[in-house]
XYZ file of C-alpha atoms in Angstrom:
293
model
C 113.105 106.960 94.382
C 112.550 105.802 90.780
C 109.829 103.165 90.933
C 108.163 100.951 88.346
C 104.764 99.360 88.926
C 103.176 96.492 87.003
C 99.562 95.468 87.629
C 96.983 98.231 88.106
C 93.995 96.283 89.414
C 91.838 96.837 92.507
C 94.801 96.675 94.890
C 97.492 97.926 92.558
C 95.701 101.192 91.800
C 95.585 102.202 95.454
C 99.179 101.148 96.186
C 100.553 102.929 93.121
C 98.617 106.034 94.063
C 100.232 106.079 97.486
C 103.719 105.750 95.990
C 103.066 108.560 93.518
C 101.478 110.772 96.166
C 104.592 110.481 98.326
C 106.683 112.126 95.614
C 108.392 109.087 94.099
C 108.941 109.046 90.331
C 106.520 106.379 89.119
C 106.249 104.516 85.829
C 103.278 102.170 85.489
C 102.342 99.379 83.116
C 99.164 97.341 82.840
C 97.950 94.891 80.223
C 94.706 96.915 79.996
C 95.972 100.444 79.222
C 92.802 102.243 80.296
C 93.392 101.326 83.926
C 96.447 103.593 84.049
C 94.609 106.783 83.020
C 93.913 108.026 86.555
C 97.535 107.587 87.606
C 98.741 109.253 84.406
C 96.546 112.256 85.151
C 98.155 112.449 88.608
C 101.658 112.557 87.140
C 102.748 108.948 86.577
C 104.518 107.922 83.387
C 102.752 105.156 81.465
C 104.920 102.467 79.854
C 103.642 100.289 77.037
C 105.694 97.284 78.189
C 107.143 95.638 81.270
C 110.591 96.628 80.018
C 109.463 100.245 79.899
C 108.375 100.096 83.542
C 111.868 98.829 84.432
C 113.759 101.572 82.604
C 115.807 103.448 85.215
C 113.903 101.890 88.117
C 115.586 101.216 91.443
C 112.621 99.017 92.397
C 109.693 97.568 90.470
C 106.542 96.589 92.353
C 104.197 93.964 90.939
C 100.599 93.280 91.923
C 99.251 90.600 89.602
C 96.535 88.026 90.076
C 98.293 84.669 90.034
C 101.505 82.715 89.568
C 101.118 82.415 85.789
C 100.780 86.182 85.418
C 103.764 86.785 87.706
C 105.901 84.274 85.817
C 104.999 85.987 82.538
C 105.898 89.420 83.916
C 109.258 88.223 85.224
C 110.467 85.414 82.961
C 109.033 86.145 79.513
C 111.379 87.828 77.000
C 111.512 91.515 77.863
C 110.263 90.806 81.402
C 111.725 91.900 84.708
C 114.566 89.385 84.629
C 115.720 90.719 81.280
C 114.993 94.381 81.934
C 115.804 95.258 85.553
C 119.244 96.720 86.098
C 121.710 94.690 88.174
C 121.239 95.619 91.818
C 117.601 96.637 91.349
C 114.840 95.138 93.477
C 111.644 93.385 92.396
C 108.977 93.684 95.084
C 106.134 91.250 94.525
C 103.094 92.320 96.560
C 100.471 89.820 95.446
C 99.615 86.434 96.923
C 101.638 83.704 95.240
C 102.749 80.123 95.740
C 105.873 79.163 97.641
C 107.367 77.307 94.671
C 106.700 80.207 92.303
C 108.447 82.656 94.619
C 111.426 80.328 95.021
C 111.735 80.037 91.248
C 111.656 83.784 90.719
C 114.089 84.389 93.573
C 116.622 82.129 91.872
C 116.037 83.779 88.485
C 116.601 87.260 89.885
C 119.739 86.213 91.747
C 121.186 84.746 88.550
C 120.625 88.140 86.891
C 122.195 90.139 89.715
C 118.834 91.416 90.946
C 117.019 90.931 94.253
C 113.524 89.646 95.000
C 111.603 90.904 98.012
C 108.252 89.225 98.629
C 106.010 91.780 100.323
C 102.401 90.567 100.162
C 99.894 92.970 101.644
C 97.124 92.526 104.203
C 93.894 94.421 103.610
C 91.206 95.354 101.096
C 91.387 97.889 98.224
C 89.940 100.750 100.292
C 92.742 100.226 102.809
C 95.305 100.287 99.998
C 94.083 103.675 98.815
C 94.245 105.010 102.391
C 97.739 103.653 103.097
C 96.358 101.371 105.804
C 97.658 98.013 104.610
C 99.857 95.632 106.530
C 102.961 94.473 104.672
C 104.781 91.181 105.222
C 108.314 91.573 103.877
C 110.691 88.712 103.199
C 114.075 89.031 101.514
C 117.661 90.130 102.082
C 117.647 92.718 104.911
C 119.480 95.356 102.888
C 116.924 95.093 100.072
C 114.009 95.295 102.514
C 115.601 98.395 104.063
C 115.933 100.022 100.634
C 112.212 99.517 100.101
C 111.170 100.890 103.483
C 110.336 104.394 102.175
C 107.811 102.709 99.874
C 106.419 100.427 102.555
C 106.003 103.389 104.916
C 103.599 105.160 102.540
C 101.748 102.006 101.508
C 100.967 100.595 104.948
C 100.842 101.186 108.660
C 103.212 98.376 109.622
C 105.795 96.174 107.968
C 106.116 92.692 109.474
C 109.592 91.193 109.108
C 109.431 87.661 107.672
C 113.180 87.043 107.495
C 115.754 86.804 104.686
C 113.892 84.279 102.504
C 111.137 85.663 100.240
C 109.089 82.452 100.504
C 108.704 82.997 104.260
C 106.613 86.102 103.567
C 104.614 84.055 101.072
C 103.908 81.378 103.690
C 102.751 84.004 106.203
C 100.360 85.551 103.679
C 98.901 82.162 102.776
C 98.450 81.315 106.453
C 96.780 84.669 107.112
C 94.343 84.266 104.211
C 93.630 80.708 105.328
C 92.590 81.904 108.802
C 90.500 84.713 107.307
C 88.745 82.375 104.882
C 87.936 79.914 107.655
C 86.584 82.796 109.755
C 84.261 83.786 106.916
C 83.137 80.178 106.499
C 82.426 79.861 110.227
C 80.391 83.078 110.131
C 78.507 81.746 107.128
C 77.533 78.680 109.130
C 76.644 80.749 112.203
C 74.399 83.136 110.265
C 72.668 80.186 108.596
C 72.095 78.492 111.951
C 70.701 81.617 113.600
C 68.571 82.370 110.555
C 66.930 78.942 110.830
C 65.462 80.249 114.112
C 64.300 83.571 112.652
C 67.169 85.606 114.081
C 67.694 88.853 112.153
C 71.170 88.878 110.592
C 71.906 92.333 111.995
C 71.207 91.097 115.513
C 73.714 88.259 115.257
C 76.214 90.638 113.659
C 75.970 92.976 116.660
C 76.241 90.120 119.147
C 79.387 88.850 117.475
C 81.180 92.122 116.815
C 80.266 93.864 120.076
C 81.285 90.809 122.069
C 84.108 88.331 121.652
C 84.608 88.863 117.892
C 85.276 92.584 117.572
C 88.226 92.142 115.191
C 88.149 93.865 111.780
C 87.736 90.551 109.944
C 84.441 89.846 111.688
C 83.255 93.441 111.436
C 83.976 93.824 107.725
C 82.823 90.424 106.523
C 80.061 90.033 109.088
C 78.569 93.296 107.834
C 78.742 92.107 104.222
C 77.011 88.854 105.193
C 74.345 90.566 107.316
C 73.524 92.930 104.453
C 74.004 90.267 101.750
C 76.124 92.900 100.015
C 78.225 90.488 98.002
C 78.744 92.896 95.127
C 80.828 95.085 97.464
C 83.899 93.293 96.177
C 87.244 93.475 97.922
C 88.372 89.940 97.126
C 86.557 87.605 94.763
C 85.615 83.977 95.265
C 87.783 83.095 92.257
C 90.869 84.689 93.814
C 90.070 83.095 97.164
C 89.970 79.667 95.517
C 93.375 80.404 94.008
C 94.745 81.257 97.446
C 93.337 78.244 99.269
C 94.686 76.006 96.499
C 98.142 77.524 97.010
C 97.749 76.959 100.750
C 96.919 73.294 100.247
C 99.897 72.916 97.895
C 102.199 74.449 100.504
C 100.783 72.127 103.160
C 101.235 69.080 100.929
C 104.855 70.049 100.277
C 105.379 70.327 104.039
C 103.622 66.990 104.672
C 100.831 68.344 106.852
C 97.044 68.020 106.753
C 94.836 71.133 106.675
C 91.301 69.759 107.042
C 89.671 73.182 107.359
C 91.260 74.272 104.094
C 89.522 71.401 102.306
C 86.129 72.555 103.609
C 86.877 76.134 102.547
C 87.969 75.011 99.077
C 84.827 72.932 98.564
C 82.525 75.783 99.627
C 84.331 78.166 97.260
C 83.998 75.651 94.425
C 80.275 75.479 95.161
C 79.904 79.262 95.161
C 81.795 79.552 91.881
C 79.707 76.754 90.386
C 76.581 78.755 91.275
C 77.846 81.823 89.423
C 79.448 83.756 92.275
C 83.074 83.699 91.061
C 83.352 87.499 90.801
C 81.419 88.323 93.955
C 83.140 88.981 97.268
C 84.154 85.754 98.965
C 81.783 86.536 101.828
C 79.246 85.028 99.404
C 80.230 81.792 101.141
C 77.269 82.652 103.371
C 74.913 82.304 100.411
C 76.546 78.999 99.516
C 76.016 77.800 103.092
C 72.302 78.602 102.789
C 72.161 76.595 99.551
C 73.817 73.657 101.312
C 71.216 73.985 104.074
C 68.317 74.008 101.601
C 67.436 77.572 102.590
C 68.339 79.403 99.380
């Protein structure tokens, strides 16, 4: 399959590597050219523009940081809308807002193209190992065309239905639950620490008991070790996601009180200089709020 890829960051590098390693013809583009060097050495073609990544592509995958970047990639002159062939598929794999995805879906349809929203579940190390989860929303025939790609990127593809924004809503809901889980652990570690409990002890109690899920194991370990420079997902990106979640909730007319707490803690962490640390640094922010850091 001829595949284009735009956005070679922490997640994009691993995903693109899986696609290339499976034998697909891959053309990559990134605003910072140096990030494509490893993929070029492995056999990928490097394009100097978004249009170049679209040339001859049956599908173009994007993994960019936010809605503004995605809109630029798709809607700017020479972007995906202008450059993808009719019938080609744009697969957006980042976390984006519901309204942004709806807008791009309409733009692609007007140009005879198809949008599939396929946000991924997992950290960069999982991307490189092909262990991600994929939530795919879009026309069934387009999702089926992309299945050979999804099969090498992840271990399971969750079907979100024919509307791309449904996949977006699932990803936002998933990240919301994960963020609240990290915040709850931050509070629990702070509480136990006030009584001289070693962080590793609480970590073992949690993860060898009722909370043995990967979310608690991965982020509990980061908190116990205070290893916040082991970055899988930054506080800045987490704030972006919880803001999108609150916007989606407002549009649906529903309160999300826990999301407000999570947003405020992230704002505090960012205000204290932790924007580019892993969002498990919420535990440090909880200690500050408790007067213990």
